[in-house]
Each structure stands twice: as structure tokens, then as C-alpha cells.
Coordinates of C-alpha atoms and ligand atoms in Angstrom, one line a residue:
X1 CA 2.0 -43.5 -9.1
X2 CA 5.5 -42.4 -7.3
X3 CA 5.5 -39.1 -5.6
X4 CA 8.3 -37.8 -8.3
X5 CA 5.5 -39.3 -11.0
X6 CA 2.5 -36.9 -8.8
X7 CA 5.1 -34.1 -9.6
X8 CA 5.7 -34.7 -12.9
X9 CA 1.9 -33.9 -13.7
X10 CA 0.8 -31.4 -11.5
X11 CA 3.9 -28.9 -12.4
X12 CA 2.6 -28.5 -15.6
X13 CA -0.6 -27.7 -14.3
X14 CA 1.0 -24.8 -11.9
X15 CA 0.9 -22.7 -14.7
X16 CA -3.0 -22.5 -15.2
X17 CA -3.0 -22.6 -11.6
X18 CA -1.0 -19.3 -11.0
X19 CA -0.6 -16.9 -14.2
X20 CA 2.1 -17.9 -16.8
X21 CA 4.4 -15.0 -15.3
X22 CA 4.2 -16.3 -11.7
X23 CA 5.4 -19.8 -13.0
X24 CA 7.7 -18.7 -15.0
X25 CA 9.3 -16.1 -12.3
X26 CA 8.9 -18.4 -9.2
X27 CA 7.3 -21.6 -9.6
X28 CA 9.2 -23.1 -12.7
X29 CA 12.1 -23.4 -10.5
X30 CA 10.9 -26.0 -8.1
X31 CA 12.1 -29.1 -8.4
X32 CA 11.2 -32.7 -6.5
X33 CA 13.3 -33.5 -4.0
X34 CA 11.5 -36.4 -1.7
X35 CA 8.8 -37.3 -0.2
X36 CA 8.6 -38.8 3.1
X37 CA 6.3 -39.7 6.1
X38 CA 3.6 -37.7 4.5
X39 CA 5.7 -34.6 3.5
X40 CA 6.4 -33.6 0.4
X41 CA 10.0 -32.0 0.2
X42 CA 10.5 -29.5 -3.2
X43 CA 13.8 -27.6 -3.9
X44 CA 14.6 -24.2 -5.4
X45 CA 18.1 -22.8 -5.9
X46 CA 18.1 -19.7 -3.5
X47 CA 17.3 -19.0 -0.4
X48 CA 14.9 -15.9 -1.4
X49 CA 13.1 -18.4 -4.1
X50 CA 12.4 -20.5 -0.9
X51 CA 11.1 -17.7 1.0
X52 CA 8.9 -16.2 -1.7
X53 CA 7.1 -19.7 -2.5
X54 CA 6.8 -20.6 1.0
X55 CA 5.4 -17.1 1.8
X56 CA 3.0 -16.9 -1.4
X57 CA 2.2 -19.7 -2.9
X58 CA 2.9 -23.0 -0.4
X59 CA -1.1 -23.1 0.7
X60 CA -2.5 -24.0 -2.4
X61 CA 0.5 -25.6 -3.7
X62 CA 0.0 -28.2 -0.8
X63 CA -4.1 -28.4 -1.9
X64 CA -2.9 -29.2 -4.8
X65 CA -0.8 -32.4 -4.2
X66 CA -3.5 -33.5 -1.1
X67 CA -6.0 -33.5 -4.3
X68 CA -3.6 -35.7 -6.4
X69 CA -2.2 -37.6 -3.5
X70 CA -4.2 -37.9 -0.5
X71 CA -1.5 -39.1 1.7
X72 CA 0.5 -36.0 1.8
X73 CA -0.4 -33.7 4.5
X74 CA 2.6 -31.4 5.2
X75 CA 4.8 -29.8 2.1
X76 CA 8.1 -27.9 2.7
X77 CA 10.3 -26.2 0.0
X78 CA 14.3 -26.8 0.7
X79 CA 16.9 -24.6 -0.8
X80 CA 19.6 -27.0 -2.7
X81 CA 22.1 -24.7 -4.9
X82 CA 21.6 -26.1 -8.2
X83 CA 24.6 -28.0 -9.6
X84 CA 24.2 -27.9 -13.2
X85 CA 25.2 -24.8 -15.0
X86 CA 22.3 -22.0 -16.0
X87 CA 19.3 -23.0 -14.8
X88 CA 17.5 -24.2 -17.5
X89 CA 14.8 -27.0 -17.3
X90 CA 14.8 -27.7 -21.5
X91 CA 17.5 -30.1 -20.7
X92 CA 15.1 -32.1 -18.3
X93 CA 12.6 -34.4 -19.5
X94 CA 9.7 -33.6 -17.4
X95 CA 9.7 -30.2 -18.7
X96 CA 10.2 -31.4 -22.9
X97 CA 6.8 -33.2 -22.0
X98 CA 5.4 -30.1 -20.3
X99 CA 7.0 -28.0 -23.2
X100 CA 4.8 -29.8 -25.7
X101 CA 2.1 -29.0 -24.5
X102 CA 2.3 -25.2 -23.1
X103 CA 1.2 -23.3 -26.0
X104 CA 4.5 -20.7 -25.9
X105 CA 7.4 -23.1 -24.3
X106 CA 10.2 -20.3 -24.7
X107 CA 8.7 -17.3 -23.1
X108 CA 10.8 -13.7 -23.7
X109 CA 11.4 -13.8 -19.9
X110 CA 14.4 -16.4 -20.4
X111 CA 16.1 -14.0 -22.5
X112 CA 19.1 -12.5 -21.0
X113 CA 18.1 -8.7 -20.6
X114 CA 21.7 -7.1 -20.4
X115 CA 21.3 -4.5 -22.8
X116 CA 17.6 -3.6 -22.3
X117 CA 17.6 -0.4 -20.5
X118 CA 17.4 -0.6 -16.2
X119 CA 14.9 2.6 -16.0
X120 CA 11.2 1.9 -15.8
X121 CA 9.1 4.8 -17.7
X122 CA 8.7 8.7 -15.6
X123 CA 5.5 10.2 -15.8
X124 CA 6.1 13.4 -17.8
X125 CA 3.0 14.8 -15.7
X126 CA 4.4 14.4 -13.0
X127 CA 6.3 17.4 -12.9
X128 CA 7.2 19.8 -9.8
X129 CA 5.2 22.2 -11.5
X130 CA 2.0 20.0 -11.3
X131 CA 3.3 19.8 -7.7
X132 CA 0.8 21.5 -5.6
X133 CA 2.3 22.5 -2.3
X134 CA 0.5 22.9 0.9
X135 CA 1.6 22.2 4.4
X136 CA 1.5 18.0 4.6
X137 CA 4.2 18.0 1.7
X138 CA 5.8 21.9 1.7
X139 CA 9.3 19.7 3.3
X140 CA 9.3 16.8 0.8
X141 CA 9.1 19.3 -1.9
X142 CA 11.5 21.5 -0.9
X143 CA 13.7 18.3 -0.1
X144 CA 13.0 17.1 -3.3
X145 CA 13.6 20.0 -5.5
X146 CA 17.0 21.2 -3.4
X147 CA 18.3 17.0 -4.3
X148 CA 17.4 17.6 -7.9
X149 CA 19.3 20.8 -8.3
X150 CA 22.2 20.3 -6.7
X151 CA 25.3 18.6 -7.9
X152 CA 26.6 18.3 -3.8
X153 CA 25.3 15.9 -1.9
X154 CA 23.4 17.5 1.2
X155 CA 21.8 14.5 2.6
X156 CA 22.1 11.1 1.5
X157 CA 19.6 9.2 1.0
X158 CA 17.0 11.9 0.7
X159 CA 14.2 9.1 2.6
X160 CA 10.3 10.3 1.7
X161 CA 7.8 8.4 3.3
X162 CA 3.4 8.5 3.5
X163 CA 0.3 7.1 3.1
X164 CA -0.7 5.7 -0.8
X165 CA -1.8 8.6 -2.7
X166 CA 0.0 11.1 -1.4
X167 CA 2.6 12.1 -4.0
X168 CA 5.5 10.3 -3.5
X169 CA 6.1 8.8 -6.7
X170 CA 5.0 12.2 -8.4
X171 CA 7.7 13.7 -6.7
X172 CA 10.6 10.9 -7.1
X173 CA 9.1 11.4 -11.2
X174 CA 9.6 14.9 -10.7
X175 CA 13.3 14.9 -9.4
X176 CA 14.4 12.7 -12.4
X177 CA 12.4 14.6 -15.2
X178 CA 14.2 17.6 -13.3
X179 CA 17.5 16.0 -13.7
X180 CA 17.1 15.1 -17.3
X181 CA 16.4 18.4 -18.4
X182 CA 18.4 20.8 -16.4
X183 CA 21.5 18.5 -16.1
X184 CA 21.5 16.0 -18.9
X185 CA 25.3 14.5 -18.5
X186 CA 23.8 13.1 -14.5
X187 CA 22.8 9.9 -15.1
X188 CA 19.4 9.3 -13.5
X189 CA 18.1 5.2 -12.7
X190 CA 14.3 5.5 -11.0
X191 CA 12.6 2.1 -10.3
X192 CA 10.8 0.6 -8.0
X193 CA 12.0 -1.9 -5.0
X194 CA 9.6 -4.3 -7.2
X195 CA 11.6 -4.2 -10.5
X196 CA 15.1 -4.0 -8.4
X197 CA 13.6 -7.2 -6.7
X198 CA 12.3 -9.0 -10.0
X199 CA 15.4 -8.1 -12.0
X200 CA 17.6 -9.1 -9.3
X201 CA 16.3 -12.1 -9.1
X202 CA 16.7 -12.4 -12.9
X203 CA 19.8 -11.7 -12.8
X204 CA 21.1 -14.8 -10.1
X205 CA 19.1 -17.2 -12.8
X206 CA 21.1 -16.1 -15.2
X207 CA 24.1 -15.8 -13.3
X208 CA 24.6 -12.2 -14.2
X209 CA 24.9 -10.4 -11.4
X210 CA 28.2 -8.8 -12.1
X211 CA 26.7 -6.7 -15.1
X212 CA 23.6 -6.1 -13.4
X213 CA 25.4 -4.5 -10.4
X214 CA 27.5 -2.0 -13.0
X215 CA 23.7 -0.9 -13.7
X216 CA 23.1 0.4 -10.7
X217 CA 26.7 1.5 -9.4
X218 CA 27.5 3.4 -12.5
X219 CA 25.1 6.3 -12.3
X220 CA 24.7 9.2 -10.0
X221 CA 21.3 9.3 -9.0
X222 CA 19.6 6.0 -7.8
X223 CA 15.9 6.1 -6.9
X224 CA 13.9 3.3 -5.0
X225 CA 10.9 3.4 -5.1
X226 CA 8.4 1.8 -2.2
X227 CA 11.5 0.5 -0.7
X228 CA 9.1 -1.2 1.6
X229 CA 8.6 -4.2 -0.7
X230 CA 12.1 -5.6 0.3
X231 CA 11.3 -6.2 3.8
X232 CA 11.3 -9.4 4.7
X233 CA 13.4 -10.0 1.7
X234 CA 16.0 -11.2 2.5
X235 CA 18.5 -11.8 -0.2
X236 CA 17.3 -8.9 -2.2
X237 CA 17.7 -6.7 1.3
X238 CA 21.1 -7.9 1.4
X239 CA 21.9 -6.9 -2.5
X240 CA 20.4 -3.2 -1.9
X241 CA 22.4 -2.6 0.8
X242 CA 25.2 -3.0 -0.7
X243 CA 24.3 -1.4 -4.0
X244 CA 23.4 1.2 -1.0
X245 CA 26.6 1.3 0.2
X246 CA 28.6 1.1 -2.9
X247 CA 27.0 4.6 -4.3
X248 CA 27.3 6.4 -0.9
X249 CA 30.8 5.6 -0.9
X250 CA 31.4 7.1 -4.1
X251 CA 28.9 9.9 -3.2
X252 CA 26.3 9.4 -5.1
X253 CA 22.5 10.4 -4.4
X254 CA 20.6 8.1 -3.5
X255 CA 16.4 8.7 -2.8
X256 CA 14.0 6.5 -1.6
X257 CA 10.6 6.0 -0.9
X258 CA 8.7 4.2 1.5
X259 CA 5.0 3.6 3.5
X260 CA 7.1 4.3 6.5
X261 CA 9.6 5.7 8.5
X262 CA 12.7 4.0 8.2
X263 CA 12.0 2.7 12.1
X264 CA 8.9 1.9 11.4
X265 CA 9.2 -0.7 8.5
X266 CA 9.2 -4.3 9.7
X267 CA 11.5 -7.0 8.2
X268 CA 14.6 -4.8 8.1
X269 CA 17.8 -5.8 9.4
X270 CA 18.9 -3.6 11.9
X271 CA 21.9 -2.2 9.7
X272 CA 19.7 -1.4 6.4
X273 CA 17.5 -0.1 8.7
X274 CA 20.0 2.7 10.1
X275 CA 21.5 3.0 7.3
X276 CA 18.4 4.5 5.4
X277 CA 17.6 7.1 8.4
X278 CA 21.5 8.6 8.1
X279 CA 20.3 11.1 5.7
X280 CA 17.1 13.4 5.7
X281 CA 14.0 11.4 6.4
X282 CA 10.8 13.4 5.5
X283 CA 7.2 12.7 6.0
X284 CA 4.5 13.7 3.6
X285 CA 1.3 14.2 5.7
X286 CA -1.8 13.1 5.2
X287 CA -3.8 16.1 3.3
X288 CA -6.0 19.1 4.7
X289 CA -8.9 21.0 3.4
X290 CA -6.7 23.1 2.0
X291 CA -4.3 21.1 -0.2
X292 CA -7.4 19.1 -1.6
X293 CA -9.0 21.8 -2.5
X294 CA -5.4 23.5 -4.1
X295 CA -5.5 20.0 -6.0
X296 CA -8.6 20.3 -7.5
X297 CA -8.3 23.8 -8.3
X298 CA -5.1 23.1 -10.5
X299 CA -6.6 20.1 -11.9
X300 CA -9.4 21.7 -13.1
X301 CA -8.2 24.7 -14.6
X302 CA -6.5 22.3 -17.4
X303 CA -9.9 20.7 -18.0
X304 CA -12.2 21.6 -20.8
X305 CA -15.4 21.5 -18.6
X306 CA -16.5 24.0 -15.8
X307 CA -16.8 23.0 -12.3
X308 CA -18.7 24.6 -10.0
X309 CA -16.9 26.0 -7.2
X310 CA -19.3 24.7 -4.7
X311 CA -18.7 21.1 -6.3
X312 CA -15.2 21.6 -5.9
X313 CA -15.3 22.5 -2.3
X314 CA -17.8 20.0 -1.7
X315 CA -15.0 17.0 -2.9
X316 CA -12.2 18.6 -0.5
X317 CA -14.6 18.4 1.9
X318 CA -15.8 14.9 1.6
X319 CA -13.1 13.3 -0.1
X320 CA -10.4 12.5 2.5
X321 CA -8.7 9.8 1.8
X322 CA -5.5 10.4 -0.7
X323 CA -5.1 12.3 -3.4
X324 CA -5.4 9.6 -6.2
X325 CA -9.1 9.3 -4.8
X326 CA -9.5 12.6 -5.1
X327 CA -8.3 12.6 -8.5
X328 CA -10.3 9.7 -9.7
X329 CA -13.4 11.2 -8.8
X330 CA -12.7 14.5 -10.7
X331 CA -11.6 12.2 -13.1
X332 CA -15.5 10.0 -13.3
X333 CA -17.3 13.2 -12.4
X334 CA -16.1 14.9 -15.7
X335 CA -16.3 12.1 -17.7
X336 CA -20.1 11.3 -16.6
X337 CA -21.3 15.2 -17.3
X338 CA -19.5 14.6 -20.6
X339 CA -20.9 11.6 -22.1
X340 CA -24.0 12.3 -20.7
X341 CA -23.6 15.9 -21.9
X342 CA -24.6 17.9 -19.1
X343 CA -23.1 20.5 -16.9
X344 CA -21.6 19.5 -13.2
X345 CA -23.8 19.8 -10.3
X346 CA -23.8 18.7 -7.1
X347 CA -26.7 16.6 -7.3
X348 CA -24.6 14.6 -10.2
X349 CA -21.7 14.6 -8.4
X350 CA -23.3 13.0 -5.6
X351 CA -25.0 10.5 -7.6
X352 CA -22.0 9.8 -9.7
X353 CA -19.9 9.3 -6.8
X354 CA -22.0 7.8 -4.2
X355 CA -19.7 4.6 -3.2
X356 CA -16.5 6.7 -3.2
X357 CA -18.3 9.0 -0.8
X358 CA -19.5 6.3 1.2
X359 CA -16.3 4.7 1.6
X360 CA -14.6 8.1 2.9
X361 CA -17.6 8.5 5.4
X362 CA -16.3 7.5 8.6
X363 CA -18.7 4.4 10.4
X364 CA -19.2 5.3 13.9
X365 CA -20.2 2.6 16.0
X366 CA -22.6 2.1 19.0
X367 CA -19.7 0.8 20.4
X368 CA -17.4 3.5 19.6
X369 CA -20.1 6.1 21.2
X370 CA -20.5 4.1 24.2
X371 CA -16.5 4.2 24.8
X372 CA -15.9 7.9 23.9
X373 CA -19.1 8.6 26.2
X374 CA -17.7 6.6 28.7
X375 CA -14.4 7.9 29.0
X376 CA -15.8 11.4 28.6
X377 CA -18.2 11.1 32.0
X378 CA -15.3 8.9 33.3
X379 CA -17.9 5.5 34.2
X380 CA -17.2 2.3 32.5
X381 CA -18.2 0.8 29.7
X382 CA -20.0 -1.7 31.3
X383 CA -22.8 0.8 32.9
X384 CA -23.9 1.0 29.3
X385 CA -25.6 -1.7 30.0
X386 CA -25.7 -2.0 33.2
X387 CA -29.1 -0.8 35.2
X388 CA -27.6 1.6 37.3
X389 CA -29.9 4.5 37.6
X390 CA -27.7 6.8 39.8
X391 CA -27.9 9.9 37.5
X392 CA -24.4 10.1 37.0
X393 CA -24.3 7.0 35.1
X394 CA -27.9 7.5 33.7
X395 CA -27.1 10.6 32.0
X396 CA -24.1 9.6 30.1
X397 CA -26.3 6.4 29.1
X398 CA -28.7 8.5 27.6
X399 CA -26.2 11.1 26.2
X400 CA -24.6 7.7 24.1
X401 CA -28.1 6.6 23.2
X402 CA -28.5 10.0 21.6
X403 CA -25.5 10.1 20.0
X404 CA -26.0 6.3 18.3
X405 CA -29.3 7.5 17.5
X406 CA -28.1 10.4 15.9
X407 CA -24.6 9.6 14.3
X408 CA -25.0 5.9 13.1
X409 CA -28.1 4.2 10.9
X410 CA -29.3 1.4 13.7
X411 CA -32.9 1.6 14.7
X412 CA -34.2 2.0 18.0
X413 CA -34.6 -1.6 18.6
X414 CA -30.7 -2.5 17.5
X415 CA -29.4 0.3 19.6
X416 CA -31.5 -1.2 22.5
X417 CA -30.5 -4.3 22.0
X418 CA -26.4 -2.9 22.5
X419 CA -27.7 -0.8 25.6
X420 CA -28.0 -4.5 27.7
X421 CA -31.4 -5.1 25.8
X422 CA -33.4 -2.1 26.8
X423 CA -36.3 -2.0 25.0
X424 CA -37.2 0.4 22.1
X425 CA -39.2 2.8 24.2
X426 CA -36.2 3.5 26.7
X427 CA -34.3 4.3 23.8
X428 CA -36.7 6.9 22.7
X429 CA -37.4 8.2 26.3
X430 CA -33.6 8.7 26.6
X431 CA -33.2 10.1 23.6
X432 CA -35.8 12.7 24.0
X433 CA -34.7 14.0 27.1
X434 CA -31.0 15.1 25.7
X435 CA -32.7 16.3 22.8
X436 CA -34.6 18.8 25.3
X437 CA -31.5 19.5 27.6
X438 CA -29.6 20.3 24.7
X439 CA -32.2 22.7 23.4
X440 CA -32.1 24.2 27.0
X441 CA -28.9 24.4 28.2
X442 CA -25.9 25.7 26.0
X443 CA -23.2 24.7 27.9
X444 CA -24.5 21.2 27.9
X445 CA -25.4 21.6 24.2
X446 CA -21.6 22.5 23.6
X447 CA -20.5 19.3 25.7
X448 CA -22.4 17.2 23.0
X449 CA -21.3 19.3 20.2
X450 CA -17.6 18.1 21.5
X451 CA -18.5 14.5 21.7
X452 CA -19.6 14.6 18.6
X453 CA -16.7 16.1 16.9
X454 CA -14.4 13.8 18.5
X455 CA -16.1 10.6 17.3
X456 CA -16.8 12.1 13.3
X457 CA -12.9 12.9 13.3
Ligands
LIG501 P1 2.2 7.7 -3.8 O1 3.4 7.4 -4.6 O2 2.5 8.5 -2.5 O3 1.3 6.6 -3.5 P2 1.5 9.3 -6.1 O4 2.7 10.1 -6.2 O5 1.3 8.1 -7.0 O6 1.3 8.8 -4.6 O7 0.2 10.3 -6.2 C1 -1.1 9.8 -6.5 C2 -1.7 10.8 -7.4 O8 -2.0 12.0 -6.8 C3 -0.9 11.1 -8.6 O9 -1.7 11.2 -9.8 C4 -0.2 12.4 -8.3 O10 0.0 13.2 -9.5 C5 -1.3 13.1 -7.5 N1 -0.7 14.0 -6.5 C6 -0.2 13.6 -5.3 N2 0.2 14.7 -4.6 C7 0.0 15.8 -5.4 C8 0.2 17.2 -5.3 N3 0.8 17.7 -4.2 N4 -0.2 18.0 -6.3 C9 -0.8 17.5 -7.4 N5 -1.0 16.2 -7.6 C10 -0.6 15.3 -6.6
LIG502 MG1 3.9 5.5 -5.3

């Protein structure tokens, strides 16, 4: 069998290899090109198709010839601009054959999608009155509602970023159902950096990129969502920017969303990248006690069950992470006492939600005592294990073998073992002795009490 034969049969098989829609978006594209001193070269018609496979998808596509073709041990996917008009592989014959046997040959993806509308779907709950405010997010939201009331442009782009889960895409939903109500002749486009990619993308196959660039330069507020995505991105970087560029010129509001800071996000040119700090860049912070437990108070007053209120400060308590987590587990707790038809305690709610709770517990680590201890008493790590007995290393031994004891799950013998193999009995011996020193002396009680803090936080 010829290399261009290999090919022949194992494109086919890419497409129970990957899902249909990966193939059909990315891998359907590929095209042999040569193969040569044990390297298989592919094509694609763009420089971002090249990019994505090579990024995604070149590790198992190279499995997958060594397993047809054992002399192949290298695999590299060139960009060659495709001559033939619309790229469409019905004309060639190595697809008719593949075509026969792929149980839906003309997928809906191949259709031009000119007239389907550009806007992905808002939330209609995500409103700024289900916005609860509190101090991590008191600037976004005030950001946020000043950009969707006003018809002059104050800051352009308005540039939210945050941790996942912490209300970013409520509040871009909330800006556009905003919009929509109170001034319906502003036209509104909200999607994410995903779908701006993805349609892009569709748009060069189907040489359309003239009508999809009226999309977005013909409306008056453009929202990005998790603008992150396009870093790295080349071509698609390149296309924003000037979309960007095009809309601030004819000031237009642009509002975008990211992970992080505009200097922080890798994989952007230098321009994009100071271009999307020239307007107001806000940070949402991660939450407090407070917020979480705001959260949970509004979401439960629309609920049809009652929660205690010790449950519900138990969850702000424990439940750190983000706010979809939180949510979720309101979500499970209420949906457990009702199928099960009981009321909410907090013995449920702990059973119910034992691995969520788990996974927000922070794990301290012997090793993480030993260098808080360590820097603390100012001695080195190393006299953790070391024998040293001078007392001013001694002490702060002991002080981290009561604090592993106390703050992590290892047994006497394991926490030995990370003290330079002391045996079990040392362990105990040292333990006991702050335990009695704490009990004696407050101020050295209130030294522990500190230590202890600082490693739970
Ligand atoms: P992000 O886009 O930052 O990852 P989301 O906007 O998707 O986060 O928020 C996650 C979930 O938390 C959503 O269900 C959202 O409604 C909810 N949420 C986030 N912040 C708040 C808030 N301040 N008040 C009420 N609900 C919130
Ligand atoms: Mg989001």
C-alpha cells in the first residue's frame, strides 16, 4: 500500500476516531501531501487550521498512521492555500468512497449560514436584578449597568475579568437583556470568543467573510465573551482585532470578558493586547462570606422549600470555590430533601454533599507545615529532619509535628517517616509536649493559633 493509499483509509476512520463535529470542523480538511524519510506531510488550507490540528489533534493522528504504517515516525501538517474553488471534498474521489459509507455524508454544517442569526441565546435569568452585589463584584456591576444605560461611550471596551463562576457571563447576559428592553432600536450581538472563532472559521471555508464581517460591524454593542480562547489564535486574533478596531472607530461599545487581565493573558500579540486594556478593565474578585451567603439568601427565597438558616451559613462557610458551586449544591441539596421528601438539615446536607465539601477543603501537607513552621521560627527546612537538638530547632520540629498531627489525616508512623524517619513514639512525645505548652502558655498558644490560620487559608 502507497502512503496516499494509507491515507485514503484511515481518513474515513477519523471520524469515529474524533466526534463527527470535530471531523467535519477540522479534520475533514486535511489532505495528503507526501510522505518522505519516515514523515508523513498533510495539508490544510489556513494557517489557523494548521495550528489547531497540530495543537489538538497531531498525537493520536500520528498513532494512528504508525498503527497502519509502521515506518512513519514523525507527522507534520503544512498549510497549502487550496486552489480549487469552495472547499468541497464531494468532487474528490476518496471522499465519494468515504461518503458511501458515513451514514449522513451531507452534514447541516456545510450549509452556508448567512441568514441564521449571529447571537447565541441570553439567559433571561440572568438579569441585573438576580445580580447580587457585594464587594468582589460592586465595580463590575456598576460598570456594567452604567455601559448598558448609556447611549455615550464612557470606556471602551468595558474589559471584565475573574475566576470561572464568578458572574461574568451573568453580567455580559444582563447588559444585553438590559439593552433589549430599555432601548430596543440598539442593536445588541453577545457570543462567545468560541462561536466568533468557529463561525469565523466557517466563514473562510466558505469564502464569506465579507458578509460575516457586516455581522459584526453593523451593530452597536458587541460582546465577547471569554475572549481568552483566541489566544494563541492566530488568524482569529488577527480578525477580532480588526472587527475590534472597526467598531471603536465608529464608536461603538464593545465588552469583553476574560480569565484574565488583559496583561496577563498569554498568546496575545502585543497590539491586541493594549488595545483591550485602553478602556476600563475591571476585576471581579473571588467571593467572601458575605456575598455567598447574599447568594444563597436570594436564591432561596424563590424556592419552594425551607432552608435552615444555619444550613445556609454553613454552605457560605464551607463552600468557597465559585459561585456556580455554590449554586449547584443548593441546587442537589433541594432536590435530594425533595425526592426523598424530607426537610433540610444539616446532617443531610453534609451527607448529600460530601465530595463537593471535600473538594473545597483545603489539603494541608506535612510539607506545607514544615515550610510555614520553618519560615515562621526562621531555621531551614532541612532541620525537619535533621537531628539537631539545640532547642531552637527542636521546638519548631515539634511545633510542625503537632500541627501535621493535628491539621492533616497521616498517622503517626507517616508523619515520622517525613520528619527524617523518626520513629512513631518521637512523634507522640513531641506532640504531647506542645499540646501541654499550649495549654500553659497563652502567648505561645496564640503563636500556634497564627500558624494554623495561615496554613488553613
Ligand atoms: P463566569 O462567566 O464568571 O464563569 P457565570 O456568570 O456563569 O460565571 O456565573 C456562574 C453562576 O453563578 C451563574 O448561574 C450565575 O447566575 C451565578 N452568579 C454569579 N455571580 C452572581 C451574583 N453576584 N449574584 C447571583 N448569582 C450569581
Ligand atoms: Mg462565563
Amino acid at each position: 500500500m502507497t502512503p496516499k493509499d494509507v491515507w485514503s483509509d484511515l481518513k474515513p476512520s477519523l471520524r469515529k476516531h474524533y466526534s463527527e463535529k470535530i471531523y467535519e470542523s477540522w479534520l475533514k480538511l486535511l489532505m495528503f501531501e507526501e510522505f518522505s524519510a519516515g514523515r508523513v506531510y498533510l495539508s490544510v488550507p489556513t494557517r489557523f487550521l494548521r495550528d489547531w490540528i497540530t495543537n489538538r489533534y497531531l498525537n493520536k493522528l500520528l498513532t494512528l498512521w504508525q498503527e497502519a504504517m509502521p515506518g512513519v515516525h514523525s507527522l507534520e501538517v503544512l498549510v497549502k492555500a487550496s486552489t480549487e474553488a469552495p472547499v468541497s471534498e464531494t468532487s474528490s474521489p476518496a471522499v465519494n468512497a468515504q461518503a458511501s459509507r458515513a451514514p449522513d455524508p451531507q452534514p447541516v454544517e456545510t450549509r452556508p449560514e448567512k441568514d441564521a442569526p449571529a447571537e447565541s441565546r441570553l439567559d433571561a435569568r440572568y438579569t441585573f436584578d438576580s445580580f447580587v452585589v457585594g464587594k468582589p463584584n460592586e465595580l463590575a456591576y456598576a460598570a456594567a449597568q452604567r455601559v448598558a444605560d448609556s447611549k455615550t461611550i464612557y470606556f471602551n471596551p468595558l474589559f471584565l475579568h475573574g475566576g470561572v463562576g464568578l458572574g461574568k457571563t451573568h453580567l455580559m447576559h444582563a447588559i444585553a437583556l438590559h439593552i433589549k428592553e430599555h432601548h430596543p432600536t440598539r442593536k445588541v450581538l453577545y457570543m462567545s470568543a468560541e462561536q466568533f472563532m468557529h463561525r469565523f472559521v466557517r466563514a473562510l471555508r466558505h469564502k464569506d467573510i465579507l458578509s460575516f464581517r457586516d455581522q459584526f460591524r453593523s451593530v452597536d454593542v458587541l460582546m465577547i465573551d471569554d475572549v481568552q480562547f483566541i489566544s494563541g489564535k492566530d488568524s482569529t486574533q488577527e480578525e477580532f482585532f480588526h472587527t475590534f478596531n472597526a467598531l471603536v472607530d465608529k464608536k461603538k461599545q464593545i465588552i469583553l470578558t476574560a480569565d484574565k487581565s488583559p496583561t496577563e493573558l498569554k498568546g496575545l500579540e502585543e497590539r491586541v493586547r493594549s488595545r483591550l486594556g485602553w478602556g476600563l478593565v475591571v476585576d471581579i474578585h473571588p467571593t467572601t462570606y458575605e456575598l455567598r451567603l447574599g447568594i444563597l439568601e436570594s436564591k432561596a427565597e424563590t424556592l419552594d422549600i425551607e432552608i435552615p438558616a444555619h444550613v445556609i451559613e454553613f454552605l457560605a462557610h464551607k463552600i468557597t470555590s465559585n459561585i456556580r458551586e455554590l449554586e449547584g449544591a443548593l441546587n442537589r441539596i433541594v432536590a435530594h430533601a425533595t425526592l426523598v421528601g424530607q426537610k433540610i438539615t444539616l446532617d443531610s446536607t453534609q451527607a448529600v454533599l460530601r465530595d463537593i465539601l471535600r473538594a473545597n477543603e483545603k489539603i494541608i501537607t506535612i510539607e506545607d507545615i514544615q515550610k510555614h513552621v520553618a519560615e515562621h521560627y526562621n531555621v531551614r527546612v532541612s532541620d525537619m529532619h535533621s537531628n539537631r537538638r539545640l532547642r531552637v530547632v527542636a521546638r519548631p520540629r515539634q511545633i510542625a509535628m503537632y500541627l501535621s498531627k493535628k491539621l492533616t489525616s497521616a498517622s503517626l508512623p507517616e508523619i515520622g517517616r517525613k520528619f527524617g524517619g523518626r520513629d512513631h513514639t518521637t512523634i507522640m512525645h513531641g506532640v504531647k509536649k506542645i499540646e501541654d505548652l499550649v495549654s500553659e502558655d497563652s502567648a505561645f498558644a496564640e503563636d500556634i493559633y497564627m500558624l494554623e490560620n495561615i496554613l488553613k487559608k
